[in-house]
Amino acid sequence: MSKLTKNIIVVAIIGAMVAVSELLHDPEVIFPEIAAIAAGAILSEHLSWHVDRKRIFITILICATLGMLIVHLPGPVYLKMTFAYLLGQLVMLGSGTSFAPMISAIVLPVMLSSKSIHYLMSAAFFTAIILIAHAIKEKSEPKVDQFFKPQFTPGNLMHVGVRTVLMLLMIYGSFKVNMRFMVAPPLLVAFTEFTNPHAKARQRPIVTILLMGFCATAGALSRLIFTMQLGLPLTFAAVVASIFFVLMMDFVNLYIPPVGACTILAMLIPAKYVAGFPMQALFGVLILMALSILVFKEHDV
């Protein structure tokens, strides 16, 4: 499967998801993490996580369902988001995988108070489409991914606790200063991945931060210019933004899945937040990268 073919598949999947959202007049069909899963499963030479296709689908389904249930719990959003983040980490730990995008599946509906069943259906359907594409890629490129064996590491419970406390403080502070997208779900996924000192993002932190900032800006500008100013369909803006993030990851040769999700999140958030979204995303990734480097040392893993 050529690089161009992979890029086209990823952009087409994202475009189809946003198009369905527009056809149904329901923005909650847009699950930004589809861009991340597509990048990690199709664009990257190997799966970006220690996981198999079955567990990707099951954990996304479980976490999306749990997120929609947490929405109905009493209490402030920042506490429910923290609880969702904790629960997502526990599901990841129990699954024996490093598949962090499941965290976005549980946190996103809580942050946006999503109650539409279309969210759950979209997350399941488009994840399945990506996994079918990955299976085809695997057949065309033998030995793309190694045999998966779950890794259960109870000792990582301490890391779960530390991450949760840090994110409670970060989420609370972000809401206090009215900059909630500093802790947008793709950034929580990114932080979870950053806390692994061996992660590719940790090896090239400056490039990772700039990539996230550029792609968040591309997503916001695409929506501002093409949809909000020119009145073109949101699908057009999403496709343009998707092409940008795919080409940017190719250019820097660094496939960081949360970058894709952050780009497409700009298509989902309320219109009044779009202009300020890139700045919040950049500040957020800066702080989260710094926290991960300062707190999670190589000898702790």
Coordinates of C-alpha atoms in Angstrom, one line a residue, residues 12-295:
A12 CA -11.5 10.0 3.1
I13 CA -12.5 8.4 6.4
I14 CA -12.4 11.7 8.2
G15 CA -14.3 13.5 5.4
A16 CA -17.0 10.7 5.4
M17 CA -17.4 11.1 9.2
V18 CA -17.9 14.9 9.0
A19 CA -20.2 14.5 6.0
V20 CA -22.4 12.1 7.9
S21 CA -22.5 14.7 10.7
E22 CA -23.7 17.4 8.3
L23 CA -26.3 15.1 6.7
L24 CA -27.7 14.2 10.1
H25 CA -27.4 17.8 11.4
D26 CA -25.7 16.3 14.5
P27 CA -22.2 17.6 15.4
E28 CA -21.8 14.8 17.9
V29 CA -21.2 12.3 15.0
I30 CA -17.8 13.9 14.8
F31 CA -15.4 11.8 17.0
P32 CA -12.0 13.6 16.5
E33 CA -10.1 10.6 17.8
I34 CA -11.0 8.8 14.5
A35 CA -8.2 10.9 13.0
A36 CA -5.8 9.8 15.6
I37 CA -6.7 6.1 15.3
A38 CA -6.4 6.4 11.5
A39 CA -3.0 8.0 11.8
G40 CA -1.7 5.4 14.2
A41 CA -3.1 2.4 12.4
I42 CA -2.8 3.4 8.7
L43 CA -0.2 6.1 8.3
S44 CA 2.3 4.8 10.8
E45 CA 4.6 2.0 9.6
H46 CA 3.6 -0.1 12.6
L47 CA 0.6 0.3 15.0
S48 CA 1.4 3.3 17.2
W49 CA 0.3 1.4 20.3
H50 CA 0.8 -2.1 21.9
V51 CA -2.7 -3.4 21.0
D52 CA -4.6 -5.5 18.5
R53 CA -7.6 -4.7 16.3
K54 CA -10.1 -6.5 18.6
R55 CA -9.0 -4.5 21.6
I56 CA -9.1 -1.2 19.7
F57 CA -12.7 -1.8 18.8
I58 CA -13.9 -3.1 22.2
T59 CA -12.1 -0.5 24.3
I60 CA -13.4 2.4 22.1
L61 CA -17.0 1.0 22.4
I62 CA -16.7 0.5 26.2
C63 CA -15.2 3.9 26.9
A64 CA -17.6 5.8 24.6
T65 CA -20.5 4.1 26.4
L66 CA -19.0 4.9 29.9
G67 CA -18.4 8.6 28.8
M68 CA -22.1 9.0 27.8
L69 CA -23.1 7.5 31.2
I70 CA -20.8 9.8 33.2
V71 CA -22.5 12.8 31.5
H72 CA -25.6 12.1 33.6
L73 CA -23.8 12.1 36.9
P74 CA -24.2 15.1 39.2
G75 CA -21.3 17.5 39.9
P76 CA -19.2 20.0 38.0
V77 CA -17.8 19.1 34.6
Y78 CA -14.2 19.4 35.7
L79 CA -14.7 16.6 38.3
K80 CA -16.6 14.4 35.9
M81 CA -13.8 14.9 33.3
T82 CA -11.2 13.9 35.9
F83 CA -13.3 10.8 36.9
A84 CA -13.6 9.9 33.2
Y85 CA -9.8 10.3 32.7
L86 CA -9.2 8.0 35.7
L87 CA -11.7 5.4 34.5
G88 CA -10.2 5.5 30.9
Q89 CA -6.7 4.9 32.3
L90 CA -8.0 1.9 34.3
V91 CA -9.7 0.4 31.3
M92 CA -6.4 0.9 29.4
L93 CA -4.5 -0.8 32.2
G94 CA -7.0 -3.7 32.4
S95 CA -6.9 -4.2 28.7
G96 CA -3.2 -4.9 28.7
T97 CA -2.6 -2.3 26.0
S98 CA -1.1 1.1 25.5
F99 CA -4.0 2.3 23.4
A100 CA -4.5 5.7 24.9
P101 CA -7.1 7.0 22.4
M102 CA -9.7 5.2 24.4
I103 CA -9.3 8.0 27.0
S104 CA -10.6 10.5 24.5
A105 CA -13.6 8.3 23.8
I106 CA -14.6 8.5 27.5
V107 CA -13.6 12.1 28.2
L108 CA -15.0 13.8 25.0
P109 CA -18.7 13.3 25.7
V110 CA -18.2 14.5 29.3
M111 CA -16.5 17.7 28.3
L112 CA -19.1 18.5 25.6
S113 CA -22.1 17.1 27.5
S114 CA -22.9 14.8 24.6
K115 CA -26.1 12.8 24.9
S116 CA -26.6 11.7 21.3
I117 CA -26.5 8.0 20.5
H118 CA -25.0 9.1 17.2
Y119 CA -21.7 9.7 19.0
L120 CA -21.5 6.1 20.1
M121 CA -22.6 4.7 16.7
S122 CA -20.1 7.0 14.9
A123 CA -17.2 6.0 17.2
A124 CA -17.9 2.3 16.7
F125 CA -18.6 2.5 12.9
F126 CA -15.6 4.6 11.8
T127 CA -13.3 2.7 14.2
A128 CA -14.4 -0.5 12.4
I129 CA -13.7 1.1 9.0
I130 CA -10.2 2.0 10.1
L131 CA -9.6 -1.5 11.4
I132 CA -10.7 -3.0 8.1
A133 CA -8.3 -0.7 6.3
H134 CA -5.6 -1.8 8.7
A135 CA -6.3 -5.4 8.0
I136 CA -5.9 -4.8 4.3
K137 CA -2.7 -2.9 4.9
E138 CA -1.4 -5.8 7.0
K139 CA -2.1 -8.3 4.1
S140 CA -0.4 -6.0 1.6
E141 CA 2.6 -5.4 3.9
P142 CA 3.5 -8.7 5.6
K143 CA 4.9 -8.5 9.1
V144 CA 3.7 -4.9 9.5
D145 CA 2.8 -5.6 13.1
Q146 CA 4.1 -8.2 15.5
F147 CA 1.9 -10.7 17.4
F148 CA 0.1 -9.0 20.2
K149 CA 0.4 -10.2 23.8
P150 CA -1.4 -8.3 26.5
Q151 CA 0.9 -6.7 29.1
F152 CA -0.7 -6.4 32.5
T153 CA 1.4 -4.2 34.8
P154 CA -0.3 -3.6 38.1
G155 CA 2.7 -1.5 39.2
N156 CA 1.5 1.2 36.8
L157 CA -1.4 1.9 39.1
M158 CA 0.9 4.4 40.8
H159 CA 1.4 6.2 37.5
V160 CA -2.4 6.2 37.0
G161 CA -2.7 8.0 40.3
V162 CA 0.0 10.6 39.7
R163 CA -1.4 11.4 36.2
T164 CA -4.9 11.7 37.6
V165 CA -3.9 14.1 40.4
L166 CA -1.9 16.2 37.9
M167 CA -4.8 16.3 35.5
L168 CA -7.3 17.2 38.2
L169 CA -5.2 20.3 39.0
M170 CA -4.8 21.1 35.3
I171 CA -8.4 20.6 34.4
Y172 CA -9.6 22.7 37.4
G173 CA -7.2 25.5 36.6
S174 CA -8.1 25.5 32.9
F175 CA -11.8 25.8 33.7
K176 CA -11.1 28.5 36.2
V177 CA -9.3 30.7 33.6
N178 CA -11.9 29.8 30.9
M179 CA -9.3 28.0 28.8
R180 CA -10.8 24.5 28.9
F181 CA -9.4 23.4 25.6
M182 CA -5.9 23.3 27.2
V183 CA -7.2 20.0 28.5
A184 CA -9.2 18.9 25.4
P185 CA -9.5 15.1 25.2
P186 CA -6.8 14.7 22.5
L187 CA -4.4 16.6 24.8
L188 CA -5.2 14.2 27.7
V189 CA -4.4 11.3 25.4
A190 CA -1.2 13.1 24.4
F191 CA -0.2 13.6 28.0
T192 CA -0.8 9.9 28.8
E193 CA 1.5 9.0 25.9
F194 CA 4.1 11.6 26.8
T195 CA 4.5 10.1 30.2
N196 CA 6.2 7.1 28.6
P197 CA 9.9 8.3 28.3
H198 CA 10.4 6.0 25.4
A199 CA 7.6 7.5 23.3
K200 CA 8.6 9.0 20.0
A201 CA 7.0 12.3 21.1
R202 CA 9.3 12.5 24.1
Q203 CA 12.4 12.0 21.9
R204 CA 11.5 15.0 19.8
P205 CA 9.5 17.3 22.2
I206 CA 10.0 20.6 20.3
V207 CA 8.9 19.1 17.0
T208 CA 5.9 17.5 18.8
I209 CA 4.8 20.7 20.3
L210 CA 5.1 22.7 17.1
L211 CA 3.4 20.0 15.1
M212 CA 0.4 20.0 17.5
G213 CA 0.3 23.8 17.4
F214 CA 0.5 24.1 13.6
C215 CA -2.2 21.4 13.1
A216 CA -4.6 22.9 15.7
T217 CA -4.1 26.2 13.8
A218 CA -4.8 24.5 10.5
G219 CA -8.0 23.0 11.8
A220 CA -9.2 26.3 13.3
L221 CA -8.3 28.3 10.2
S222 CA -10.0 25.9 7.9
R223 CA -13.2 26.1 9.8
L224 CA -13.0 29.9 10.2
I225 CA -12.2 30.6 6.6
F226 CA -14.0 28.0 4.6
T227 CA -17.1 27.4 6.8
M228 CA -17.7 30.3 9.0
Q229 CA -16.6 33.0 6.5
L230 CA -17.2 31.5 3.0
G231 CA -20.2 29.3 4.0
L232 CA -18.7 26.1 2.5
P233 CA -19.6 22.7 4.0
L234 CA -17.8 21.7 7.2
T235 CA -16.7 18.6 5.4
F236 CA -14.6 20.7 3.0
A237 CA -12.9 22.4 5.9
A238 CA -12.3 19.0 7.6
V239 CA -10.8 17.5 4.4
V240 CA -8.4 20.5 3.9
A241 CA -7.3 20.3 7.6
S242 CA -6.9 16.5 7.3
I243 CA -4.7 16.9 4.2
F244 CA -2.6 19.4 6.1
F245 CA -2.0 17.3 9.2
V246 CA -1.2 14.2 7.1
L247 CA 1.3 16.1 5.0
M248 CA 2.9 17.7 8.1
M249 CA 3.4 14.3 9.8
D250 CA 4.9 13.0 6.6
F251 CA 7.2 16.1 6.3
V252 CA 8.6 15.8 9.9
N253 CA 8.5 12.0 9.7
L254 CA 6.8 11.8 13.1
Y255 CA 3.4 10.2 13.5
I256 CA 1.8 11.4 16.7
P257 CA -1.9 10.3 16.6
P258 CA -3.2 13.0 19.0
V259 CA -2.1 15.6 16.4
G260 CA -4.8 14.4 14.1
A261 CA -7.5 14.4 16.8
C262 CA -6.5 17.9 17.8
T263 CA -6.9 19.1 14.2
I264 CA -10.4 17.7 13.8
L265 CA -11.5 18.8 17.2
A266 CA -11.6 22.3 15.7
M267 CA -14.6 21.1 13.6
L268 CA -16.6 20.1 16.7
I269 CA -16.2 22.8 19.3
P270 CA -18.7 25.6 19.6
A271 CA -18.0 28.4 17.0
K272 CA -17.2 31.0 19.6
Y273 CA -14.2 29.0 20.8
V274 CA -12.7 28.3 17.4
A275 CA -10.5 31.5 17.0
G276 CA -8.8 30.9 20.4
F277 CA -8.5 27.1 20.1
P278 CA -5.0 27.0 18.6
M279 CA -3.5 29.1 21.4
Q280 CA -5.2 27.0 24.1
A281 CA -4.0 23.8 22.4
L282 CA -0.4 25.1 22.2
F283 CA -0.3 26.2 25.8
G284 CA -1.8 22.9 26.8
V285 CA 0.6 20.7 25.0
L286 CA 3.6 22.9 26.2
I287 CA 2.5 22.4 29.9
L288 CA 1.7 18.7 29.5
M289 CA 5.0 17.9 27.8
A290 CA 6.9 19.8 30.5
L291 CA 5.0 17.9 33.2
S292 CA 5.6 14.6 31.6
I293 CA 9.4 15.2 31.3
L294 CA 9.7 16.6 34.9
V295 CA 7.6 14.0 36.7

